[in-house]
């Protein structure tokens, strides 16, 4: 067993510097690497280029890095529900690249899987495809999209072990598995770090080979953005 | 004239037994409430769940189980969770039978705009561009006119496009229309709405052939 376990978030984020490109798992606030984000706030690194489906909310998730003006560029598919984000984008302080959600997932997966680029039909004929190479296959048009290049991928899983194996829970899985191994260094934080051998190899979502550092996260808030319930009859 | 629930009710009639369906945010979400209960349908949410159930009872919400609108949800027996790449494999790979989504504008050639108002609102396209670029069967649910009373069914979209030539059917508070090579073909009128009213509210080419029946909902 190759040991990926590090003592804490501070050790997990060693080597993080200004102007780096980071990937963050999560959809909305679900499945975001809360501990890594808090540590980046604490470190105060700046000039960051972030790849994440969303940009958090004003006072949580990546919104915390935006508040500290630590981010220079965001690559996302949906950025609603964040006033500070909107302000920085409209004022030009923040560069924003909006891309289709499936394209974002596949550009991560391409990086993970060793493909330099992929062709997707998403965005053809729209401003998203402007200036990009397009090609026809079987009568349909596709847009060439490049694999992401990132320094760190920060992901969050439900359970993991020191070998770096990961299991996700519910829809908190989202982009997390696609970002594992898609950056030079993948840092996984988990709710439960279990002894090696306890996870059933049949049930592992991401094999440890895609993870360089793993640690047990602390004090997860797991905020709900739109708490929606139905009445009992 | 229909309200939002009325539009959802009419669209629910398009959902057939054995369909995998992706519902967008807004009116489309309401469609799930009106699907006949004698057919088997599975709802897909692009953040990574197939087999979505109703909202949870109070106290049973789980932050790790949400839909694409970030609302807490439940799952039904047979449900599955998956990552974002696999979710869009279902969508781009045309494994989803029906996509229902909202729009700001639809053009008579099937173009759709629903993600950006330059200088005013930029929230992003989310999964909408992937959905409209690939789905074979796309129904748009929307109001026929905007708050200023201007038609949202146009000759050509004025807003940045989400997809080109992709919409097959539009259901509004006034009418059901099919997109054809000639324009919007009027299929049904909403209860109490005249063909004249629909004509006046439609900027794009409206094709009216014979008697137009009233919707049965």
XYZ file of C-alpha atoms in Angstrom:
450
model
C 0.000 0.000 0.000
C 1.367 3.388 -0.993
C 0.581 5.823 1.783
C -1.087 9.088 0.705
C -2.172 10.175 4.154
C -1.047 13.568 5.415
C -1.560 14.848 8.949
C -3.743 17.839 8.248
C -4.939 20.407 5.740
C -1.832 22.530 6.166
C 0.412 19.650 5.102
C -2.011 18.766 2.310
C -1.670 22.229 0.793
C 2.124 22.378 0.804
C 3.436 23.852 -2.423
C 0.385 26.031 -3.038
C 1.521 29.398 -4.412
C 0.201 32.657 -5.845
C -1.011 32.612 -9.480
C -1.630 28.880 -9.591
C -4.571 27.147 -11.297
C -6.834 25.076 -9.038
C -9.764 22.743 -9.607
C -12.492 22.532 -6.975
C -15.057 19.757 -6.807
C -18.649 20.490 -5.846
C -21.991 21.467 -7.305
C -23.376 24.546 -5.619
C -22.281 24.013 -2.017
C -22.718 20.252 -2.224
C -19.504 18.249 -2.056
C -17.146 21.243 -1.917
C -13.718 20.832 -0.288
C -14.544 23.043 2.704
C -11.260 22.446 4.529
C -9.027 23.220 1.543
C -10.951 26.423 0.824
C -10.649 27.564 4.458
C -6.910 26.896 4.374
C -6.482 28.852 1.123
C -8.274 31.786 2.774
C -5.900 31.473 5.735
C -2.808 31.283 3.514
C -3.932 34.371 1.615
C -2.587 33.158 -1.743
C -3.596 35.477 -4.555
C -3.928 35.653 -8.323
C -5.650 32.280 -8.423
C -7.272 30.795 -11.497
C -10.101 28.557 -10.389
C -11.986 25.853 -12.254
C -15.226 25.045 -10.474
C -18.794 24.526 -11.669
C -20.017 27.306 -9.369
C -18.463 30.113 -7.356
C -20.055 29.470 -3.975
C -22.303 32.002 -2.258
C -21.303 35.342 -0.764
C -20.179 33.978 2.598
C -19.326 30.349 1.869
C -17.469 28.112 -0.530
C -15.395 29.882 -3.170
C -17.292 33.048 -2.224
C -14.817 33.258 0.685
C -11.859 33.460 -1.728
C -13.732 36.049 -3.809
C -14.361 38.184 -0.726
C -10.590 38.251 -0.120
C -9.993 39.103 -3.806
C -7.764 36.030 -4.065
C -9.196 34.908 -7.410
C -8.223 36.472 -10.760
C -10.096 34.118 -13.040
C -13.034 31.740 -12.701
C -13.952 29.027 -15.199
C -17.486 27.902 -14.363
C -20.825 26.957 -15.885
C -23.176 28.761 -13.492
C -22.417 31.647 -11.179
C -25.792 32.918 -9.957
C -26.586 33.487 -6.281
C -23.416 35.456 -5.572
C -23.546 39.280 -5.384
C -19.822 39.832 -4.781
C -19.023 37.622 -7.758
C -21.347 39.647 -9.968
C -19.854 42.926 -8.727
C -16.261 41.811 -9.426
C -17.224 40.431 -12.833
C -19.045 43.578 -13.951
C -16.244 45.842 -12.663
C -13.687 43.774 -14.567
C -11.689 42.805 -11.450
C -12.519 39.185 -12.103
C -12.080 37.404 -15.411
C -14.863 34.899 -16.008
C -15.029 32.138 -18.575
C -18.468 30.546 -18.707
C -18.619 27.140 -20.368
C -21.277 24.426 -20.612
C -21.462 22.158 -17.580
C -20.869 18.978 -19.561
C -17.898 20.596 -21.288
C -16.437 21.513 -17.900
C -16.825 17.910 -16.717
C -15.316 16.505 -19.893
C -12.347 18.925 -19.927
C -11.558 17.617 -16.423
C -12.032 14.022 -17.485
C -9.871 14.569 -20.585
C -7.051 15.841 -18.359
C -7.524 12.844 -16.068
C -7.623 10.375 -18.951
C -4.771 11.751 -21.059
C -6.756 13.243 -23.915
C -5.492 16.646 -25.107
C -8.934 17.749 -26.269
C -12.453 16.569 -27.011
C -15.171 17.399 -29.530
C -18.548 18.322 -28.099
C -21.778 19.473 -29.740
C -22.482 21.748 -26.749
C -22.252 25.436 -27.575
C -21.973 25.062 -31.343
C -23.454 28.145 -33.013
C -23.287 30.177 -29.787
C -20.755 32.683 -28.469
C -19.150 29.870 -26.460
C -17.804 28.451 -29.724
C -16.478 31.761 -31.065
C -12.842 31.480 -32.170
C -12.790 27.748 -31.554
C -12.080 25.000 -34.044
C -15.231 23.221 -35.211
C -15.659 20.038 -37.195
C -18.439 18.033 -38.765
C -18.952 14.374 -37.909
C -21.814 12.482 -39.576
C -23.591 15.682 -40.521
C -23.471 17.271 -37.081
C -21.196 20.105 -35.932
C -18.874 19.852 -32.934
C -16.577 22.245 -31.054
C -12.996 21.389 -30.069
C -12.445 21.937 -26.333
C -9.059 21.454 -24.650
C -8.267 19.443 -21.542
C -7.704 21.614 -18.475
C -4.230 22.111 -17.087
C -4.159 22.682 -13.341
C -1.630 22.679 -10.499
C -3.899 21.306 -7.775
C -7.283 19.597 -7.717
C -9.115 19.906 -4.402
C -11.806 17.277 -3.991
C -14.052 16.116 -1.195
C -15.238 12.553 -0.640
C -17.367 10.796 1.955
C -14.989 7.968 2.848
C -11.385 7.294 2.005
C -8.342 5.382 3.162
C -4.616 6.039 3.369
C -4.162 4.411 -0.051
C -6.155 7.320 -1.475
C -9.206 5.262 -2.430
C -12.401 7.310 -2.381
C -16.141 6.765 -2.035
C -18.562 9.637 -2.567
C -22.057 10.109 -1.204
C -25.216 11.109 -3.080
C -25.019 14.071 -5.412
C -22.004 15.375 -3.467
C -20.089 13.208 -5.957
C -20.621 15.565 -8.954
C -17.302 16.894 -10.368
C -15.114 15.438 -7.619
C -14.288 12.111 -9.304
C -13.656 13.822 -12.662
C -11.079 16.142 -11.115
C -9.095 13.377 -9.386
C -5.850 12.989 -11.299
C -6.734 15.882 -13.600
C -4.200 18.229 -11.960
C -0.506 17.819 -11.085
C -1.469 17.154 -7.464
C -4.850 15.917 -6.256
C -5.718 16.636 -2.628
C -8.666 14.694 -1.258
C -10.380 15.564 2.000
C -12.781 13.023 3.458
C -15.428 12.944 6.160
C -14.249 9.536 7.301
C -10.712 8.232 6.920
C -11.043 4.498 7.476
C -8.288 1.885 7.994
C -6.845 0.428 4.797
C -8.680 -2.767 3.920
C -12.011 -1.636 5.311
C -13.358 -0.273 2.024
C -14.744 -2.981 -0.244
C -12.662 -2.833 -3.477
C -15.899 -3.427 -5.418
C -17.402 -0.222 -4.085
C -14.518 2.212 -4.632
C -15.402 5.117 -6.948
C -11.892 6.514 -7.384
C -8.803 4.296 -7.014
C -5.976 5.783 -4.969
C -3.681 6.090 -8.005
C -5.499 9.341 -8.878
C -4.896 10.889 -5.440
C -1.581 12.237 -4.104
C -2.637 13.460 -0.649
C -5.555 12.536 1.588
C -6.626 13.825 5.001
C -9.620 13.742 7.299
C -11.515 17.007 7.037
C -12.951 18.748 10.059
C -16.073 20.665 11.031
C -18.046 20.178 7.832
C -20.916 22.644 7.613
C -22.499 21.090 4.515
C -24.772 24.063 3.955
C -27.994 23.637 2.016
C -28.676 26.372 -0.562
C -32.345 25.669 -1.250
C -33.893 23.785 1.635
C -37.105 22.455 0.074
C -39.530 20.162 1.902
C -43.052 18.802 1.474
C -45.747 18.725 4.106
C -46.709 15.489 5.809
C -50.303 14.506 5.014
C -55.040 31.277 -20.319
C -52.861 28.894 -18.301
C -50.798 29.605 -15.210
C -47.415 27.968 -14.642
C -48.996 24.841 -13.196
C -51.304 24.655 -16.194
C -48.326 24.732 -18.555
C -46.674 21.976 -16.509
C -49.889 19.917 -16.602
C -50.094 20.159 -20.391
C -46.431 19.215 -20.830
C -46.876 16.243 -18.487
C -49.107 14.714 -21.196
C -46.042 14.505 -23.464
C -44.268 12.225 -21.003
C -44.601 8.593 -22.033
C -44.149 5.248 -20.351
C -40.470 4.240 -20.120
C -39.118 7.749 -20.603
C -36.000 9.106 -18.943
C -36.688 12.819 -18.527
C -34.507 15.809 -17.663
C -36.401 18.728 -16.153
C -34.962 22.224 -16.101
C -35.399 24.796 -13.362
C -38.686 26.742 -13.024
C -41.903 25.602 -14.745
C -40.273 22.331 -15.956
C -39.696 21.239 -12.349
C -43.482 21.351 -11.818
C -44.049 18.794 -14.601
C -43.076 15.960 -12.227
C -46.191 16.724 -10.151
C -48.558 15.976 -13.034
C -47.165 12.875 -14.737
C -49.763 10.080 -14.842
C -49.161 7.568 -12.112
C -49.925 4.536 -14.275
C -46.692 4.961 -16.275
C -43.042 4.410 -15.340
C -40.812 7.453 -15.751
C -37.388 8.289 -14.301
C -36.260 11.861 -13.755
C -32.605 12.720 -14.301
C -30.939 15.709 -12.707
C -27.660 16.718 -14.333
C -25.823 17.173 -11.046
C -25.799 13.385 -10.819
C -28.989 11.518 -9.981
C -31.402 9.322 -11.889
C -34.647 8.301 -10.200
C -35.406 11.536 -8.377
C -38.314 11.448 -5.955
C -40.341 14.185 -4.253
C -38.970 16.787 -1.841
C -38.128 15.340 1.592
C -40.301 15.735 4.658
C -39.123 18.385 7.058
C -36.256 17.070 9.163
C -35.266 14.517 6.518
C -33.300 16.881 4.250
C -29.815 15.681 3.297
C -27.226 18.242 2.132
C -25.666 15.490 0.003
C -28.851 14.824 -1.999
C -29.948 17.792 -4.105
C -31.230 18.510 -7.620
C -29.791 20.827 -10.277
C -31.704 23.721 -8.715
C -29.804 22.986 -5.460
C -33.070 21.964 -3.781
C -33.107 19.086 -1.314
C -34.709 15.992 -2.864
C -35.291 12.299 -2.216
C -34.660 9.265 -4.416
C -37.002 6.463 -5.426
C -36.242 2.709 -5.403
C -33.972 1.971 -8.370
C -32.299 5.375 -8.242
C -28.590 5.896 -8.889
C -25.950 8.552 -8.304
C -23.077 9.295 -10.669
C -20.415 11.871 -11.475
C -20.837 14.892 -13.753
C -19.028 13.361 -16.740
C -21.306 10.330 -16.652
C -24.343 12.547 -16.212
C -23.520 14.417 -19.396
C -22.709 11.141 -21.142
C -26.384 10.306 -20.564
C -27.349 13.680 -22.016
C -24.934 14.076 -24.945
C -25.137 10.361 -25.694
C -28.893 10.757 -26.224
C -29.882 8.281 -23.543
C -32.324 10.803 -22.071
C -35.632 10.656 -23.976
C -37.108 14.040 -23.207
C -35.709 17.388 -22.097
C -38.021 20.076 -20.779
C -36.557 23.497 -20.164
C -37.425 27.157 -19.812
C -36.422 29.930 -22.209
C -36.221 33.686 -22.506
C -36.679 33.521 -26.291
C -37.399 30.877 -28.917
C -37.071 31.518 -32.646
C -39.222 30.031 -35.405
C -36.278 27.893 -36.597
C -35.896 26.279 -33.167
C -33.081 28.474 -31.806
C -33.262 29.057 -28.060
C -31.822 31.736 -25.747
C -31.945 31.303 -21.989
C -28.622 32.015 -20.311
C -27.591 35.625 -20.615
C -28.934 39.164 -21.003
C -25.896 41.243 -22.024
C -25.152 44.002 -19.526
C -27.949 42.885 -17.195
C -27.782 39.297 -16.168
C -25.106 36.661 -16.593
C -25.692 33.611 -14.478
C -24.284 31.099 -16.921
C -25.628 28.296 -19.040
C -25.166 25.472 -16.551
C -26.104 22.285 -18.395
C -28.517 23.937 -20.830
C -26.098 24.067 -23.789
C -25.243 20.385 -23.448
C -28.929 19.498 -23.171
C -30.108 21.446 -26.197
C -27.142 20.438 -28.375
C -27.881 16.749 -27.984
C -31.453 16.004 -26.960
C -33.659 14.675 -29.742
C -36.853 15.738 -28.056
C -36.849 19.206 -26.494
C -39.951 20.919 -25.185
C -39.767 24.508 -24.010
C -42.037 25.649 -21.180
C -42.476 29.387 -20.940
C -44.812 32.369 -20.880
C -45.788 33.538 -24.365
C -44.794 37.156 -23.674
C -42.406 38.907 -21.270
C -43.410 41.279 -18.468
C -43.483 44.173 -20.926
C -45.980 42.228 -23.039
C -43.482 41.561 -25.846
C -43.491 38.248 -27.654
C -40.900 35.645 -26.658
C -41.625 33.649 -29.833
C -39.584 35.430 -32.446
C -38.423 35.334 -36.048
C -34.879 35.466 -34.708
C -33.563 35.478 -31.121
C -32.179 38.834 -29.950
C -30.314 37.398 -26.927
C -27.139 35.267 -27.035
C -28.095 31.759 -28.104
C -28.028 28.636 -25.988
C -28.471 26.342 -28.981
C -29.376 26.411 -32.654
C -32.345 24.778 -34.360
C -33.004 22.427 -31.480
C -36.441 23.138 -29.995
C -39.190 20.788 -31.198
C -42.208 22.014 -29.276
C -43.202 25.033 -27.212
C -45.922 25.094 -24.560
C -46.889 28.528 -23.258
C -49.703 30.020 -21.221
C -51.534 30.590 -24.532
C -50.729 27.712 -26.874
C -48.964 24.524 -27.902
C -46.794 24.948 -30.988
C -44.573 22.669 -32.991
C -41.444 24.002 -34.692
C -41.556 23.237 -38.418
C -39.455 24.335 -41.387
C -42.013 27.071 -42.007
C -42.231 28.386 -38.445
C -44.361 27.882 -35.322
C -47.231 25.556 -36.204
C -50.159 26.169 -33.876
C -51.441 22.858 -32.495
C -53.652 23.799 -29.544
C -55.114 26.854 -27.826
C -55.167 27.299 -24.052
C -58.683 27.246 -22.566
C -60.513 30.499 -23.334
C -57.763 31.829 -25.645
C -58.576 32.712 -29.267
C -56.377 32.104 -32.287
C -56.370 35.893 -32.755
C -54.861 36.440 -29.294
C -52.121 33.880 -30.007
C -51.399 35.526 -33.358
C -51.071 38.929 -31.725
C -48.697 37.587 -29.070
C -46.432 35.808 -31.581
C -43.798 37.821 -33.454
C -42.460 34.822 -35.369
C -44.268 33.152 -38.233
C -47.365 31.382 -36.925
C -48.873 28.690 -39.104
C -52.591 28.165 -38.603
C -54.185 25.276 -40.443
C -57.875 24.460 -40.006
C -59.643 24.512 -36.678
C -57.288 24.747 -33.703
C -58.571 22.633 -30.824
C -58.542 23.748 -27.194
C -56.050 21.975 -24.923
C -57.373 19.091 -22.860
C -55.753 19.239 -19.436
